[in-house]
Every structure is written in structure tokens, then in C-alpha cells.
Tab-separated table of C-alpha atoms and ligand atoms in Angstrom:
chain	number	residue	atom	x	y	z
O	1	MET	CA	19.357	19.608	25.825
O	2	LEU	CA	18.644	15.856	25.730
O	3	SER	CA	14.980	15.155	26.479
O	4	LEU	CA	14.174	11.848	28.187
O	5	ALA	CA	11.092	9.668	27.989
O	6	PRO	CA	9.191	9.948	31.334
O	7	HIS	CA	10.216	6.426	32.430
O	8	LEU	CA	13.932	7.312	32.010
O	9	VAL	CA	13.922	10.512	34.120
O	10	GLY	CA	16.121	9.891	37.166
O	11	ALA	CA	18.084	6.993	35.635
O	12	CYS	CA	21.886	7.179	36.117
O	13	PRO	CA	24.182	7.428	33.015
O	14	ARG	CA	25.185	3.726	33.255
O	15	GLN	CA	21.527	2.674	33.343
O	16	LEU	CA	20.780	4.968	30.356
O	17	CYS	CA	23.666	3.457	28.414
O	18	ALA	CA	22.417	-0.081	29.134
O	19	LEU	CA	18.883	0.896	28.066
O	20	GLU	CA	20.213	2.497	24.893
O	21	MET	CA	22.146	-0.657	24.044
O	22	ALA	CA	19.024	-2.698	24.688
O	23	ALA	CA	16.903	-0.604	22.296
O	24	PRO	CA	17.225	-2.305	18.909
O	25	LYS	CA	17.971	-0.172	15.864
O	26	VAL	CA	15.522	-0.890	13.067
O	27	ALA	CA	15.575	0.571	9.530
O	28	VAL	CA	12.621	0.423	7.157
O	29	VAL	CA	13.850	0.849	3.577
O	30	GLY	CA	11.194	2.449	1.333
O	31	ALA	CA	8.767	5.324	1.942
O	32	GLY	CA	5.908	4.240	-0.291
O	33	LEU	CA	2.565	3.069	1.117
O	34	ILE	CA	4.064	-0.193	2.415
O	35	GLY	CA	7.191	1.305	3.997
O	36	LEU	CA	5.354	4.125	5.793
O	37	SER	CA	2.451	1.981	7.016
O	38	THR	CA	4.836	-0.772	8.175
O	39	ALA	CA	7.064	1.735	9.976
O	40	LEU	CA	3.996	3.210	11.727
O	41	CYS	CA	2.866	-0.233	12.872
O	42	ILE	CA	6.389	-1.058	14.187
O	43	SER	CA	6.598	2.295	16.018
O	44	GLU	CA	3.237	1.594	17.693
O	45	ALA	CA	4.126	-1.994	18.678
O	46	PHE	CA	7.741	-1.338	19.786
O	47	PRO	CA	7.926	2.283	20.984
O	48	SER	CA	11.395	1.774	22.502
O	49	CYS	CA	12.950	0.785	19.139
O	50	ARG	CA	15.187	3.345	17.489
O	51	LEU	CA	13.396	3.340	14.151
O	52	SER	CA	14.447	5.040	10.906
O	53	VAL	CA	12.895	5.179	7.437
O	54	LEU	CA	15.445	5.348	4.589
O	55	SER	CA	14.208	5.970	1.081
O	56	GLU	CA	15.314	7.192	-2.292
O	57	GLN	CA	11.896	8.711	-3.094
O	58	PHE	CA	8.944	10.055	-1.087
O	59	SER	CA	5.423	11.191	-1.955
O	60	PRO	CA	4.469	12.492	-4.527
O	61	ASN	CA	6.984	10.237	-6.355
O	62	THR	CA	5.838	6.779	-5.200
O	63	THR	CA	3.568	4.169	-6.793
O	64	GLY	CA	0.749	4.990	-4.373
O	65	ASP	CA	0.687	8.568	-5.708
O	66	VAL	CA	-0.328	7.168	-9.110
O	67	ALA	CA	-2.880	4.676	-7.763
O	68	ALA	CA	-6.546	5.314	-7.132
O	69	GLY	CA	-6.236	3.787	-3.645
O	70	MET	CA	-9.538	1.892	-3.763
O	71	LEU	CA	-10.188	-0.881	-1.258
O	72	ILE	CA	-11.230	-3.597	-3.709
O	73	PRO	CA	-8.942	-6.615	-3.257
O	74	HIS	CA	-6.819	-8.034	-6.010
O	75	THR	CA	-6.266	-11.800	-5.646
O	76	TYR	CA	-2.735	-13.131	-4.953
O	77	PRO	CA	-2.743	-16.672	-6.411
O	78	GLY	CA	0.088	-17.842	-4.110
O	79	THR	CA	-1.594	-16.794	-0.836
O	80	PRO	CA	-4.448	-18.710	0.867
O	81	ILE	CA	-7.747	-16.841	0.562
O	82	HIS	CA	-8.336	-16.828	4.336
O	83	VAL	CA	-5.023	-14.952	4.790
O	84	GLN	CA	-5.912	-12.395	2.077
O	85	LYS	CA	-9.320	-11.954	3.682
O	86	GLN	CA	-7.719	-11.336	7.090
O	87	TRP	CA	-5.346	-8.689	5.606
O	88	PHE	CA	-8.276	-6.970	3.870
O	89	LYS	CA	-10.445	-7.051	6.988
O	90	GLU	CA	-7.681	-5.551	9.173
O	91	THR	CA	-7.071	-2.819	6.594
O	92	PHE	CA	-10.762	-2.032	6.123
O	93	THR	CA	-11.399	-1.891	9.884
O	94	TYR	CA	-8.387	0.395	10.445
O	95	LEU	CA	-9.308	2.826	7.643
O	96	PHE	CA	-13.035	2.751	8.460
O	97	ALA	CA	-12.196	4.049	11.953
O	98	ILE	CA	-10.091	6.866	10.418
O	99	SER	CA	-12.889	7.711	7.954
O	100	ASN	CA	-15.202	8.035	10.948
O	101	SER	CA	-12.922	10.415	12.854
O	102	ALA	CA	-11.868	14.074	12.739
O	103	GLU	CA	-8.668	12.914	10.959
O	104	ALA	CA	-10.537	11.737	7.839
O	105	SER	CA	-10.028	14.771	5.574
O	106	GLU	CA	-6.361	15.274	6.478
O	107	ALA	CA	-5.686	11.537	5.985
O	108	GLY	CA	-7.576	11.532	2.662
O	109	ILE	CA	-9.739	8.544	3.687
O	110	HIS	CA	-13.378	8.476	2.610
O	111	LEU	CA	-16.258	6.125	1.910
O	112	VAL	CA	-17.362	5.744	-1.698
O	113	SER	CA	-20.317	3.834	-3.144
O	114	GLY	CA	-20.687	2.457	-6.637
O	115	TRP	CA	-20.898	-0.488	-8.967
O	116	GLN	CA	-18.790	-3.308	-10.383
O	117	VAL	CA	-20.368	-4.311	-13.712
O	118	PHE	CA	-19.967	-7.430	-15.883
O	119	LYS	CA	-20.511	-8.211	-19.562
O	120	THR	CA	-20.328	-11.929	-18.705
O	121	PRO	CA	-21.290	-12.930	-15.168
O	122	PRO	CA	-18.233	-13.754	-12.965
O	123	LYS	CA	-17.384	-17.338	-11.861
O	124	ASP	CA	-17.593	-16.321	-8.199
O	125	GLU	CA	-20.844	-14.424	-7.905
O	126	VAL	CA	-20.010	-13.555	-4.308
O	127	PRO	CA	-16.339	-12.536	-3.900
O	128	PHE	CA	-14.463	-13.456	-0.690
O	129	TRP	CA	-14.480	-9.824	0.471
O	130	SER	CA	-18.246	-9.280	0.047
O	131	ASP	CA	-18.972	-9.414	3.806
O	132	ILE	CA	-16.239	-6.877	4.642
O	133	VAL	CA	-17.252	-4.005	2.343
O	134	LEU	CA	-20.551	-2.363	3.268
O	135	GLY	CA	-23.962	-3.241	1.827
O	136	PHE	CA	-22.775	-5.686	-0.864
O	137	ARG	CA	-25.728	-6.769	-3.087
O	138	PRO	CA	-26.553	-7.614	-6.704
O	139	MET	CA	-27.449	-4.535	-8.764
O	140	SER	CA	-31.121	-3.940	-9.428
O	141	ALA	CA	-32.554	-3.936	-12.960
O	142	ALA	CA	-33.084	-0.162	-12.643
O	143	GLU	CA	-29.409	0.415	-11.794
O	144	LEU	CA	-28.303	-1.801	-14.696
O	145	GLN	CA	-30.133	0.513	-17.101
O	146	LYS	CA	-27.192	2.895	-16.687
O	147	PHE	CA	-24.909	0.252	-18.254
O	148	PRO	CA	-26.626	-1.048	-21.425
O	149	GLN	CA	-23.516	-3.038	-22.500
O	150	HIS	CA	-23.370	-4.977	-19.208
O	151	ARG	CA	-25.521	-7.895	-18.063
O	152	SER	CA	-25.007	-7.987	-14.304
O	153	GLY	CA	-23.320	-6.146	-11.485
O	154	GLN	CA	-22.641	-5.704	-7.798
O	155	ALA	CA	-23.315	-2.601	-5.715
O	156	PHE	CA	-21.368	-1.824	-2.540
O	157	THR	CA	-19.708	0.875	-0.462
O	158	THR	CA	-15.980	0.735	0.180
O	159	LEU	CA	-13.124	3.048	1.221
O	160	LYS	CA	-10.670	5.069	-0.812
O	161	CYS	CA	-7.256	6.425	0.290
O	162	ASP	CA	-6.321	9.607	-1.569
O	163	CYS	CA	-2.606	10.174	-2.090
O	164	PRO	CA	-0.544	12.276	-1.406
O	165	PRO	CA	-2.724	13.088	1.682
O	166	TYR	CA	-2.660	9.549	3.125
O	167	LEU	CA	1.124	9.167	2.687
O	168	LEU	CA	1.741	12.613	4.220
O	169	TRP	CA	-0.531	11.719	7.143
O	170	LEU	CA	1.399	8.470	7.740
O	171	GLU	CA	4.700	10.370	7.630
O	172	LYS	CA	3.421	12.985	10.098
O	173	ARG	CA	2.376	10.229	12.538
O	174	LEU	CA	5.782	8.585	12.189
O	175	ARG	CA	7.611	11.811	13.012
O	176	ALA	CA	5.283	12.339	16.005
O	177	ASN	CA	6.315	8.858	17.224
O	178	GLY	CA	9.989	9.900	17.074
O	179	VAL	CA	10.860	7.994	13.880
O	180	GLN	CA	13.816	9.437	11.899
O	181	VAL	CA	13.218	9.871	8.161
O	182	HIS	CA	16.196	10.096	5.767
O	183	THR	CA	16.584	10.391	1.998
O	184	ARG	CA	19.020	7.636	1.061
O	185	ARG	CA	19.430	5.160	-1.771
O	186	VAL	CA	20.450	1.723	-0.489
O	187	ALA	CA	22.525	-0.147	-3.065
O	188	ASP	CA	22.746	-3.368	-1.024
O	189	LEU	CA	20.899	-4.220	2.240
O	190	TRP	CA	24.213	-5.458	3.654
O	191	GLU	CA	25.570	-1.876	3.668
O	192	LEU	CA	23.239	-1.298	6.674
O	193	HIS	CA	24.624	-4.111	8.840
O	194	ARG	CA	26.910	-1.928	10.986
O	195	GLU	CA	24.224	0.719	11.618
O	196	TYR	CA	21.085	-1.364	12.239
O	197	ASP	CA	20.080	-4.597	14.001
O	198	VAL	CA	17.018	-5.269	11.827
O	199	VAL	CA	16.250	-4.062	8.286
O	200	VAL	CA	12.740	-4.150	6.810
O	201	ASN	CA	12.726	-4.249	3.024
O	202	CYS	CA	9.667	-2.336	1.691
O	203	THR	CA	11.158	-1.235	-1.624
O	204	GLY	CA	8.311	-2.277	-3.939
O	205	ILE	CA	9.574	-2.860	-7.463
O	206	GLY	CA	13.025	-1.671	-6.208
O	207	ALA	CA	13.366	-5.128	-4.591
O	208	HIS	CA	13.868	-6.583	-8.088
O	209	GLN	CA	17.371	-5.120	-8.044
O	210	LEU	CA	17.964	-4.834	-4.291
O	211	GLY	CA	16.994	-8.391	-3.394
O	212	GLY	CA	17.633	-9.963	-6.794
O	213	ASP	CA	14.119	-11.465	-6.751
O	214	PRO	CA	13.422	-12.872	-10.233
O	215	GLU	CA	9.762	-13.546	-9.337
O	216	LEU	CA	9.080	-9.819	-8.870
O	217	LEU	CA	7.959	-8.106	-12.087
O	218	PRO	CA	6.497	-4.692	-12.929
O	219	VAL	CA	2.924	-4.473	-14.170
O	220	ARG	CA	2.777	-1.009	-15.732
O	221	GLY	CA	-0.342	1.055	-15.105
O	222	GLN	CA	-1.283	4.298	-16.839
O	223	VAL	CA	-4.119	6.407	-15.401
O	224	LEU	CA	-5.653	9.862	-15.877
O	225	LYS	CA	-6.508	12.197	-13.003
O	226	VAL	CA	-9.290	14.556	-14.092
O	227	HIS	CA	-11.446	17.314	-12.615
O	228	ALA	CA	-15.069	16.078	-12.733
O	229	PRO	CA	-16.530	16.878	-9.289
O	230	TRP	CA	-20.044	15.821	-10.316
O	231	VAL	CA	-18.955	12.150	-10.527
O	232	LYS	CA	-19.770	10.724	-7.091
O	233	HIS	CA	-20.078	6.937	-7.689
O	234	PHE	CA	-17.272	4.543	-8.595
O	235	ILE	CA	-17.662	2.307	-11.642
O	236	ARG	CA	-15.400	-0.695	-12.249
O	237	ASP	CA	-15.664	-2.956	-15.265
O	238	GLY	CA	-15.508	-6.440	-13.706
O	239	ASP	CA	-12.293	-7.449	-15.494
O	240	GLY	CA	-10.553	-4.486	-13.813
O	241	SER	CA	-9.287	-2.983	-17.075
O	242	THR	CA	-11.551	0.101	-17.041
O	243	TYR	CA	-12.511	2.114	-13.966
O	244	VAL	CA	-13.773	5.493	-12.783
O	245	TYR	CA	-12.832	6.176	-9.137
O	246	PRO	CA	-13.900	9.550	-7.664
O	247	GLY	CA	-11.617	10.991	-4.976
O	248	ILE	CA	-11.632	14.186	-2.908
O	249	ASP	CA	-10.015	16.489	-5.513
O	250	SER	CA	-9.929	14.429	-8.706
O	251	VAL	CA	-11.385	11.376	-10.419
O	252	THR	CA	-8.958	8.581	-11.403
O	253	LEU	CA	-9.671	7.023	-14.810
O	254	GLY	CA	-7.984	3.749	-15.715
O	255	GLY	CA	-6.320	1.863	-16.833
O	256	THR	CA	-3.740	-0.540	-18.189
O	257	ARG	CA	-1.966	-3.680	-16.936
O	258	GLU	CA	1.210	-4.219	-18.954
O	259	LYS	CA	3.220	-7.129	-17.573
O	260	GLY	CA	7.007	-6.762	-17.724
O	261	SER	CA	6.993	-3.134	-18.961
O	262	TRP	CA	9.397	-0.831	-17.080
O	263	SER	CA	8.433	2.338	-18.995
O	264	LEU	CA	7.352	5.298	-16.864
O	265	SER	CA	6.619	7.471	-19.915
O	266	PRO	CA	2.930	8.184	-20.626
O	267	ASP	CA	1.679	6.898	-23.965
O	268	PRO	CA	-0.659	9.392	-25.764
O	269	GLY	CA	-2.539	6.614	-27.636
O	270	THR	CA	-3.230	4.876	-24.310
O	271	THR	CA	-4.473	8.167	-22.796
O	272	LYS	CA	-7.084	8.485	-25.555
O	273	ASP	CA	-8.066	4.819	-25.227
O	274	ILE	CA	-8.537	5.110	-21.419
O	275	PHE	CA	-10.618	8.261	-21.834
O	276	ASP	CA	-12.849	6.636	-24.492
O	277	ARG	CA	-13.379	3.471	-22.398
O	278	CYS	CA	-14.255	5.481	-19.277
O	279	ARG	CA	-16.589	7.762	-21.220
O	280	SER	CA	-18.486	4.706	-22.451
O	281	LEU	CA	-19.149	3.817	-18.780
O	282	GLU	CA	-19.777	7.421	-17.624
O	283	PRO	CA	-20.748	9.698	-20.580
O	284	SER	CA	-20.631	12.866	-18.438
O	285	LEU	CA	-16.821	12.578	-18.406
O	286	GLN	CA	-16.905	14.223	-21.850
O	287	ARG	CA	-16.828	17.535	-19.915
O	288	ALA	CA	-13.954	16.527	-17.586
O	289	GLN	CA	-11.109	19.066	-17.339
O	290	ASP	CA	-7.455	19.337	-16.241
O	291	VAL	CA	-6.428	15.897	-17.485
O	292	ARG	CA	-3.130	14.763	-15.878
O	293	VAL	CA	-1.532	11.499	-17.021
O	294	LYS	CA	0.364	9.296	-14.539
O	295	VAL	CA	2.236	6.010	-14.817
O	296	GLY	CA	3.245	3.571	-12.062
O	297	LEU	CA	4.810	0.130	-11.815
O	298	ARG	CA	2.862	-2.357	-9.681
O	299	PRO	CA	5.383	-4.555	-7.812
O	300	SER	CA	3.898	-7.938	-8.745
O	301	ARG	CA	4.576	-11.541	-7.770
O	302	SER	CA	2.288	-14.510	-7.051
O	303	SER	CA	2.211	-13.585	-3.356
O	304	VAL	CA	3.451	-10.735	-1.190
O	305	ARG	CA	6.920	-11.655	0.117
O	306	LEU	CA	6.471	-11.473	3.884
O	307	GLN	CA	9.431	-13.344	5.218
O	308	ARG	CA	12.399	-13.255	7.610
O	309	GLU	CA	15.869	-13.763	6.251
O	310	VAL	CA	19.286	-13.791	7.937
O	311	LEU	CA	22.063	-12.321	5.779
O	312	SER	CA	25.556	-13.318	6.825
O	313	ARG	CA	28.994	-12.431	5.564
O	314	GLY	CA	32.342	-13.246	7.192
O	315	GLY	CA	30.752	-14.232	10.502
O	316	ALA	CA	28.622	-11.041	10.768
O	317	LYS	CA	24.826	-11.259	10.536
O	318	LEU	CA	21.957	-8.931	9.572
O	319	LEU	CA	18.313	-9.757	10.317
O	320	VAL	CA	15.995	-8.795	7.447
O	321	VAL	CA	12.203	-8.792	7.142
O	322	HIS	CA	10.880	-8.538	3.584
O	323	SER	CA	7.505	-6.963	2.771
O	324	TYR	CA	7.130	-6.263	-0.925
O	325	GLY	CA	5.245	-7.506	-3.978
O	326	HIS	CA	1.813	-6.026	-3.199
O	327	GLY	CA	1.023	-5.753	-6.934
O	328	ALA	CA	-2.357	-4.256	-7.827
O	329	GLY	CA	-3.751	-4.461	-4.293
O	330	GLY	CA	-1.408	-2.668	-1.896
O	331	PHE	CA	-4.007	-0.246	-0.546
O	332	SER	CA	-6.488	-3.051	0.047
O	333	VAL	CA	-4.177	-5.066	2.321
O	334	HIS	CA	-1.462	-2.694	3.590
O	335	ARG	CA	-2.431	-2.554	7.284
O	336	GLY	CA	-2.797	-6.361	7.416
O	337	THR	CA	0.634	-6.959	5.883
O	338	ALA	CA	2.132	-4.203	8.085
O	339	LYS	CA	0.891	-6.100	11.147
O	340	GLU	CA	2.408	-9.351	9.883
O	341	ALA	CA	5.738	-7.638	9.088
O	342	THR	CA	5.677	-6.124	12.602
O	343	ARG	CA	5.174	-9.605	14.081
O	344	LEU	CA	8.240	-10.793	12.137
O	345	VAL	CA	10.244	-7.778	13.397
O	346	GLY	CA	9.156	-8.811	16.925
O	347	GLU	CA	10.620	-12.290	16.305
O	348	CYS	CA	13.896	-10.680	15.190
O	349	ILE	CA	14.014	-8.493	18.324
O	350	ALA	CA	13.342	-11.536	20.516
O	351	ALA	CA	16.169	-13.404	18.738
O	352	LEU	CA	18.529	-10.439	19.277
O	353	GLN	CA	17.620	-10.190	22.967
O	354	GLY	CA	18.056	-13.965	23.326
O	355	SER	CA	21.526	-13.843	21.768
O	356	SER	CA	22.633	-10.778	23.804
O	357	SER	CA	21.512	-12.376	27.107
O	358	ARG	CA	23.314	-15.614	26.135
O	359	ALA	CA	26.440	-13.562	25.379
O	360	LYS	CA	26.305	-11.983	28.902
O	361	LEU	CA	26.181	-15.411	30.633
A	1	FAD	C1	-2.091	2.572	-11.867
A	1	FAD	C2	-2.174	1.915	-10.522
A	1	FAD	C3	-3.394	1.853	-9.864
A	1	FAD	C4	-3.490	1.204	-8.624
A	1	FAD	N1	-4.698	1.213	-7.984
A	1	FAD	C5	-4.815	0.566	-6.791
A	1	FAD	C6	-6.053	0.552	-6.103
A	1	FAD	O1	-7.035	1.200	-6.512
A	1	FAD	N2	-6.149	-0.177	-4.958
A	1	FAD	C7	-5.085	-0.879	-4.439
A	1	FAD	O2	-5.247	-1.550	-3.414
A	1	FAD	N3	-3.875	-0.830	-5.042
A	1	FAD	C8	-3.719	-0.136	-6.206
A	1	FAD	N4	-2.501	-0.095	-6.831
A	1	FAD	C9	-1.371	-0.819	-6.227
A	1	FAD	C10	-0.633	0.002	-5.150
A	1	FAD	O3	-0.435	1.320	-5.600
A	1	FAD	C11	0.705	-0.676	-4.843
A	1	FAD	O4	0.477	-2.015	-4.431
A	1	FAD	C12	1.454	0.064	-3.736
A	1	FAD	O5	1.493	1.454	-3.971
A	1	FAD	C13	2.867	-0.489	-3.596
A	1	FAD	O6	3.496	0.240	-2.578
A	1	FAD	P1	5.019	0.012	-2.188
A	1	FAD	O7	5.251	0.879	-1.007
A	1	FAD	O8	5.313	-1.454	-2.106
A	1	FAD	O9	5.845	0.519	-3.468
A	1	FAD	P2	6.339	2.002	-3.868
A	1	FAD	O10	5.273	3.003	-3.710
A	1	FAD	O11	6.948	1.856	-5.221
A	1	FAD	O12	7.447	2.340	-2.801
A	1	FAD	C14	8.752	1.800	-2.828
A	1	FAD	C15	9.655	2.738	-2.035
A	1	FAD	O13	10.940	2.149	-1.936
A	1	FAD	C16	11.919	3.106	-2.312
A	1	FAD	N5	13.066	2.371	-2.835
A	1	FAD	C17	13.079	1.462	-3.840
A	1	FAD	N6	14.326	0.989	-4.006
A	1	FAD	C18	15.114	1.620	-3.099
A	1	FAD	C19	16.501	1.557	-2.777
A	1	FAD	N7	17.334	0.753	-3.427
A	1	FAD	N8	16.975	2.346	-1.752
A	1	FAD	C20	16.143	3.176	-1.074
A	1	FAD	N9	14.824	3.275	-1.343
A	1	FAD	C21	14.319	2.508	-2.341
A	1	FAD	C22	11.234	3.985	-3.342
A	1	FAD	O14	11.909	5.227	-3.504
A	1	FAD	C23	9.837	4.101	-2.706
A	1	FAD	O15	9.844	5.116	-1.716
A	1	FAD	C24	-2.343	0.584	-8.054
A	1	FAD	C25	-1.112	0.682	-8.690
A	1	FAD	C26	-1.019	1.356	-9.905
A	1	FAD	C27	0.322	1.469	-10.580
């Protein structure tokens, strides 16, 4: 039997039909971190939308499942710093509330304290995000004794999103909000124009082919996930090449940044190199067990593409919102960019409603 939302009970069939026609059909393409978090934000802002997520792959086969999920921003050179700071702040505030709720363990969100250490002091001694993370301060001389090869450092507490749990939690919330989730490869966004009014492109590195964006390039990252439950603090070498990030069930050891490489095959020489570099920061890792090697492609461009586009062919139109290109910092900004993409979807819906009311006149 058809179940109706409370505000529709008692409406006659003609009224229901009119309401159904008024509810825009929106598809989010991509079920990685960006697709799921954007779809959740849209479902919260526009509950009457008929929203679907279409994706070729789901967790545990997305880029976020490889990542450590640390909230330490990466800088996008093509985006003003105040915008990046706003995205980070919105994301931190959102996840901090989850970490402080009964949902925290199911969502895989937890606080983690540690150090970012430098062999040569950084140009910006105080990064733009220092007043958003908790308790940011220069490391003390006593703390620096742990890192004899490093001259300075910063101590702070931030958040970490463990995947798959966070992606599964997002998907569960989407289903609870009535969002349809389908496995589907989209060869061309235009193929969706008869089925949907608005399409949101969250395909990560898939947008290279789907949108033909030459600016979007993979930055390959290889990491190790190891069992070392005694490691409780994060350690990040300031240039970002070597890091030890403890999560709920495993510690992520990294890493590599190989621009333009599309290879998803682990490289055994790189595995040894990562392990040696991490052990020089945290000698106790010598006893780590259950080493699993993972590779992901960061979808990188100078700035996240957050933009509306109107596709048109033969007089027909399709409204598209792009949100891809989060590179090395997707976890750190995803809620902020999801809110911006949702605002752009709102503009599309307003344009659709404007054109349908003009058509009725
Ligand atoms: C090694 C590594 C470590 C990282 N560590 C961190 C970190 O600590 N902190 C941080 O903030 N960020 C980190 N990142 C970056 C972060 O993981 C990414 O920015 C983020 O996961 C990108 O998410 P996405 O949803 O855009 O892409 P993806 O996860 O790749 O999702 C894209 C989705 O689109 C689907 N798709 C693609 N093409 C099509 C198509 N044609 N039709 C249908 N579906 C399609 C895919 O199947 C997939 O579901 C790291 C990345 C890597 C690789």
C-alpha cells in the first residue's frame, strides 16, 4: 500500500498528482564521501525532492576507504583562504557534534591528539585552521625530544573519520530520509536528462572522463593499514609525505603523492619505504601486525569544482551541479562543500519552479 507523508493524507488524487509533478527529481552521481555527504545535505534541505544516488562503486571500494580521514586541511591554491576556512569550520563543527553524541562509534568519528613536526620551520607558523582545531600550540622542548630529527612542531587535537563506518552511516541516514540508492555506471550525464530535473556530479576522479575536465588529475596515494593499538597519538611530518594516523581498528601509515599516476596496484618497494619512514617517527611500529596495503587516486585540481552548468541538446536542457576535485582534503571540507552544492541545487530548483510557473501562465 502507498504510504503518504503526514501533510499529504486527505489530499485528492489530482492534488497528489500536482504535488508529485512539483517535487523535483534530483540524482547525485557518485557514492564516495562527497556524493553521500552531498546527498544527505540535499535530503535535509529539500525533503520533498525525489532524490536518488547512482553510483558504479560503493564503500569499501571508494577513495575514502583508502584515506586516513584526518581533519587537517590541504590547501587549494585556486580557492580564497577565507572560503577554505569556512568549509573546514562547517565540517569540523558538524563532525565535532557527532563525536560528542551516542552516534560517534557507529559513525566512526573520534577526536585524536598529536603532533605535526618540521625539519625546517614552516613559512606560516600559524596555519589558517589553527583556531578551528582544538588546543593548537607550539610543541614543548620535552615533546620535541621524541623527534630528534625535527626542529619544531605543533600540537593539537582534531577529528578523524574512519571508513567504511562513516560512509555506511551516511548511507543509512540517506535511506532513512527516503533517498533511493542504485548501482549504475553513468557513461554521459546527458543520459539522465529524461529521468531527472537536476543532476549533481560527485564522481571524484571519474569526472575526468565523465565531464572531460582536463584540469582534473589523479594524485596516487599508497598507504598501509596496520594493527598497532598502542599507538594513540597522530604524527605528521610537516611536508605531509609521512604520517601515522591512529583510528578505531587500525593505524594508517603513509604515504605517497604521485601526480598523474593512474595505477591502483600496490608497489612492494613503496610499502617497505612507507614502513621505514613511519618507523623512524614511531619506533614502536616495528611490532605492528596485519599489514594491509591500499591505493587510492586523489581527485586533484587547483580548486574544488563547485559550479552550476546547463547542458542542452536539441532544445532540451539538463541542470547540473558539479562538486568534485577535493584532492587530498576531502574529509576536511566535505560538509562545507556539501552545503555549497546544496545551495546551488536550491538555485536550480528555483529556476525550474520559475520556468514551470511561467509555462502555466
Ligand atoms: C591515500 C589517501 C589518503 C587521504 N587522506 C586524507 C585525509 O587524511 N584527510 C582528508 O581530508 N582527505 C584525505 N584524502 C582525500 C579524500 O579521500 C578524497 O578527497 C575523497 O575521498 C574524495 O571523495 P570523492 O567522493 O570525491 O571521490 P570517490 O571516493 O572516488 O568517489 C567517487 C564516486 O563516484 C563514482 N563514479 C565515478 N565515475 C562514475 C560514473 N561514470 N558513473 C557512476 N558512478 C561513478 C565512483 O564509483 C565513486 O562511488 C586521502 C586520499 C588518499 C588517496
